[in-house]
Coordinates of C-alpha atoms in Angstrom, one line a residue:
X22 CA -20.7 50.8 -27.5
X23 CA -21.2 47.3 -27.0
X24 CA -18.2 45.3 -26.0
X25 CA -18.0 41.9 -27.0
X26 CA -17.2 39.0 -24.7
X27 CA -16.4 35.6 -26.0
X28 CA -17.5 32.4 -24.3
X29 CA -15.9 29.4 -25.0
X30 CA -17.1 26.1 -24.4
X31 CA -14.6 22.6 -25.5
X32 CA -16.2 19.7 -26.6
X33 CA -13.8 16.5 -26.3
X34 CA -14.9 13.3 -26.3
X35 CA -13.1 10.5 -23.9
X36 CA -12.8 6.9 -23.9
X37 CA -15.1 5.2 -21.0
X38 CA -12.9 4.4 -17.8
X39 CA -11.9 0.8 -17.5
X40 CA -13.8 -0.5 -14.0
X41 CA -12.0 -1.0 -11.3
X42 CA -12.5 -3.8 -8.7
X43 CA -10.3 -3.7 -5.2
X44 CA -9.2 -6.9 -3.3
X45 CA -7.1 -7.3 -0.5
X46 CA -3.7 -9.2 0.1
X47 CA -3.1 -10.4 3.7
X48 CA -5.3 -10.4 7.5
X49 CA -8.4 -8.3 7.4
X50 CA -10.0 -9.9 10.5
X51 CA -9.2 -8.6 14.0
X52 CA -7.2 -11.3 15.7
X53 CA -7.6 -12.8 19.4
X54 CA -3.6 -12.3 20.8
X55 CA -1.9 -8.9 21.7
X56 CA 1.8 -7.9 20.3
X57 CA 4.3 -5.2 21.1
X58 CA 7.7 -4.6 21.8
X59 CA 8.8 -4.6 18.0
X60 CA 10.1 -1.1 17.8
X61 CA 12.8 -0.5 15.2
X62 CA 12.0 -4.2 13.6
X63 CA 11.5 -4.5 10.4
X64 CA 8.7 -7.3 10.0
X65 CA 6.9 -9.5 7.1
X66 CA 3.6 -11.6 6.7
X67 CA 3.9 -13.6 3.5
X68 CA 0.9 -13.4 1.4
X69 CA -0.4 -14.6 -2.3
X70 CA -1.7 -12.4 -4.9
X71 CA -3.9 -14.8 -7.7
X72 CA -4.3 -11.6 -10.4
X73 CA -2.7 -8.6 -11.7
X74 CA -3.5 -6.1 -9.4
X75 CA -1.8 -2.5 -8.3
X76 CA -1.1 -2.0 -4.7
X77 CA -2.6 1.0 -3.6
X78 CA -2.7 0.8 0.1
X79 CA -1.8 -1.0 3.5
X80 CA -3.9 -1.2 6.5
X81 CA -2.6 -2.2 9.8
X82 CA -4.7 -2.4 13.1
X83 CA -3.2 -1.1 16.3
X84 CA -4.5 -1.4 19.6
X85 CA -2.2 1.0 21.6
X86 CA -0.4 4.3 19.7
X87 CA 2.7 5.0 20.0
X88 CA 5.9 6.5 17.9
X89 CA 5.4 6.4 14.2
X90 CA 5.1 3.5 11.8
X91 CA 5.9 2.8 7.7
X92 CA 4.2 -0.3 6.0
X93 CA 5.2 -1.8 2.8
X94 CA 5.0 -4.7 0.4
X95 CA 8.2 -7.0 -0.8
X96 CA 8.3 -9.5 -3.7
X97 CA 9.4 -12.9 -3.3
X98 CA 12.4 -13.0 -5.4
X99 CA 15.1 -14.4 -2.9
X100 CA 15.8 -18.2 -3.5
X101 CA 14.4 -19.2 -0.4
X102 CA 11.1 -17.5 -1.7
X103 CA 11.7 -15.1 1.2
X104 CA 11.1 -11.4 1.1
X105 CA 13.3 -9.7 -1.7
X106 CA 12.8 -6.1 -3.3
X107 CA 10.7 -3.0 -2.0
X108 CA 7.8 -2.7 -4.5
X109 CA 6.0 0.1 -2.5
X110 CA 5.6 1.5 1.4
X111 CA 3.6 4.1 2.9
X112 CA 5.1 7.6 4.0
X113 CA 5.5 7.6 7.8
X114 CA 2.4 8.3 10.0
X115 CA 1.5 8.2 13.4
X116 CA -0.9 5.6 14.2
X117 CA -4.4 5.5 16.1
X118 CA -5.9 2.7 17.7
X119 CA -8.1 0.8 15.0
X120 CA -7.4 0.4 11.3
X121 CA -4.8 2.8 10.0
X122 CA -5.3 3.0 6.5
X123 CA -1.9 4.5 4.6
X124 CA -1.5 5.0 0.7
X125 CA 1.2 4.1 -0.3
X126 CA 3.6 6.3 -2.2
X127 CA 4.1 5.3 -5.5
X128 CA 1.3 2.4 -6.4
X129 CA 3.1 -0.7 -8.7
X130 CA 1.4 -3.4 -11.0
X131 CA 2.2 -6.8 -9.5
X132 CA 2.3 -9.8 -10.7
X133 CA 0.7 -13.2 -9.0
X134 CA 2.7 -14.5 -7.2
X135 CA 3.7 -14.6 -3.6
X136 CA 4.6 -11.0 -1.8
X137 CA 5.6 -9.7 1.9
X138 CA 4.0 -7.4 3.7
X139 CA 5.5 -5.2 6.1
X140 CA 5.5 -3.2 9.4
X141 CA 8.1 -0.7 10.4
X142 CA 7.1 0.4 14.0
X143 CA 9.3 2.8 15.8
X144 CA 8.4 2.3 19.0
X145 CA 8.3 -0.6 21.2
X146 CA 5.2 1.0 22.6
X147 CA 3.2 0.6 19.6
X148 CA 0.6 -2.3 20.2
X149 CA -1.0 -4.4 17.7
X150 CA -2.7 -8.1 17.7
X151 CA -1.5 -11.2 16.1
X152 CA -2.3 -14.6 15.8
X153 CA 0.6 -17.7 16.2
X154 CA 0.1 -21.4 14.0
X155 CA 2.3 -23.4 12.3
X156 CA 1.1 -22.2 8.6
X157 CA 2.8 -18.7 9.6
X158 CA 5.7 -17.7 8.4
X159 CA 6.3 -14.7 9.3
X160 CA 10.5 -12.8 8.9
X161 CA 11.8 -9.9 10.7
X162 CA 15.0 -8.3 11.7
X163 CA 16.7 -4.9 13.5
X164 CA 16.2 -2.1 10.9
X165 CA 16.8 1.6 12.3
X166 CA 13.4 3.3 12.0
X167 CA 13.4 5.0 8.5
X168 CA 12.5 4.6 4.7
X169 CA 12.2 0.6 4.3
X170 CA 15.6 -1.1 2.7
X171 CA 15.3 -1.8 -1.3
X172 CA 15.7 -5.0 -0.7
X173 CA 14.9 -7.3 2.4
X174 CA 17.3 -9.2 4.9
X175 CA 18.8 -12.5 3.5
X176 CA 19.5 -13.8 6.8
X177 CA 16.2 -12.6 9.1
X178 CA 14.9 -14.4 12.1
X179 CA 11.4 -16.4 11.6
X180 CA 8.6 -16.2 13.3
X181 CA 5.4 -18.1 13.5
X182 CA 3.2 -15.3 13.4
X183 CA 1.2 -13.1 11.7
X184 CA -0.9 -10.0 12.1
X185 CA -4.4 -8.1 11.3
X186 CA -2.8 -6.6 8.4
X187 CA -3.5 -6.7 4.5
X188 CA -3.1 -4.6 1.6
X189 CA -5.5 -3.1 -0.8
X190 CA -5.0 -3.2 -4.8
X191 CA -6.8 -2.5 -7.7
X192 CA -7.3 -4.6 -10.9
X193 CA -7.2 -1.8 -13.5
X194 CA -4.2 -1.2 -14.6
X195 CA -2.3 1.2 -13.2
X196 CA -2.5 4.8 -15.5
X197 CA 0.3 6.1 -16.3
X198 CA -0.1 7.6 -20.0
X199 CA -1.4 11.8 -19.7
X200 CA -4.2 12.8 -20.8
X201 CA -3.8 13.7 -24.5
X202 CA -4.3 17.8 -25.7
X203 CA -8.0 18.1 -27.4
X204 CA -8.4 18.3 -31.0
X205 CA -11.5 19.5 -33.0
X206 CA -12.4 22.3 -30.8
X207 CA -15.1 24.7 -31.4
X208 CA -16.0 28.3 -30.1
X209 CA -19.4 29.6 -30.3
X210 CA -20.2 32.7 -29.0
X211 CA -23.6 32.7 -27.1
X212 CA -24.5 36.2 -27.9
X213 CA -23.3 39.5 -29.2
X214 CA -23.1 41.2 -25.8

C-alpha cells in the first residue's frame, strides 16, 4: 500500500517593514584627556534628541578594564532640567578596552527633547577618556554599584565634563503589536505518495 503523506505549505501575505534609520545621542569621537577613579558614581552627560527615536543601545569607550559597568539614559523632567526618570540601562557587563557596545534592556520611544546619559562603573579602576569646557554639564553622585535608581539625584554634584559616549536609537517605531494568526490558508498536497 501506498501511504499518504501530506505536505503543507502557508501562504500569508505581510505588510512591508517600515525602514529604519539609526542616529546617535551623545560623544562618538575618541577624546584627547584620560578619566578614572569614578567607581561606584553614578554619572550623566546631557544630550538632545531633535526626533522620535527608540533607544536601543549605549556605547561607552574604555581605555583600561576593570570591575563591571551599567549604562543608561535619563529624561530631563526635574525643574532644573537635570536628570529625572530611568527610561532604559544596559544589563551589567564587564568592559574591554575600546567601544563597548551594550543593548539596552527594554528599548523606549523618546520624545525630543533633552536626555542624560549615564555610566555606572564599579570600579575605580575602570579607565575611560573625557574632555573638560565650559559648555559641559555634566552630574554625578555616590550610587552603590547596582541596577540604576528610577529616578536620578535632585541634589548631584556638577561637573564640567563629558565623555566618548553616546547612544544609539532607531526612528521606527518601536513594535510592540504580535504578529497576527494567518487567515486564508491553503494545503495542497504535492503528490499522492
Amino acid at each position: 500500500g501506498l501511504t499518504f503523506i501530506p505536505v503543507i505549505i502557508f501562504f500569508a501575505s505581510s505588510p512591508e517593514l517600515a525602514s529604519a534609520a539609526s542616529i546617535t545621542l551623545g560623544e562618538t569621537t575618541t577624546l584627547p584627556s584620560g578619566d578614572n577613579g569614578n567607581g561606584d558614581l553614578l554619572i550623566a552627560q546631557s544630550a538632545v534628541l531633535t526626533q522620535t527615536a527608540t533607544i536601543e543601545s549605549l556605547s561607552f569607550y574604555v581605555t583600561t578594564a576593570g570591575g563591571n559597568l551599567r549604562l543608561g539614559i535619563y529624561d530631563a523632567t526635574v525643574p532644573s532640567g537635570g536628570p529625572g526618570a530611568k527610561r532604559a540601562e544596559t544589563a551589567s557587563f564587564t568592559p574591554a578596552t575600546g567601544w563597548n557596545t551594550q543593548p539596552v534592556i527594554t528599548p523606549a520611544s523618546l520624545d525630543p527633547g533633552s536626555y542624560w546619559i549615564t555610566y555606572l562603573p564599579s570600579s575605580n579602576t575602570l579607565a575611560f577618556v573625557k574632555t573638560e569646557d565650559t559648555s559641559s554639564s555634566g552630574r554625578y553622585y555616590s550610587f552603590a554599584y547596582g541596577t540604576m535608581p528610577t529616578t536620578f539625584s535632585t541634589a548631584p554634584n556638577t561637573t564640567a565634563s563629558h565623555w566618548s559616549f553616546y547612544a544609539t536609537l532607531s526612528t521606527a517605531p518601536a513594535e510592540t503589536t504580535p504578529p497576527s494568526t494567518p487567515t486564508n490558508l491553503t494545503a495542497t498536497p504535492v503528490s499522492s505518495s
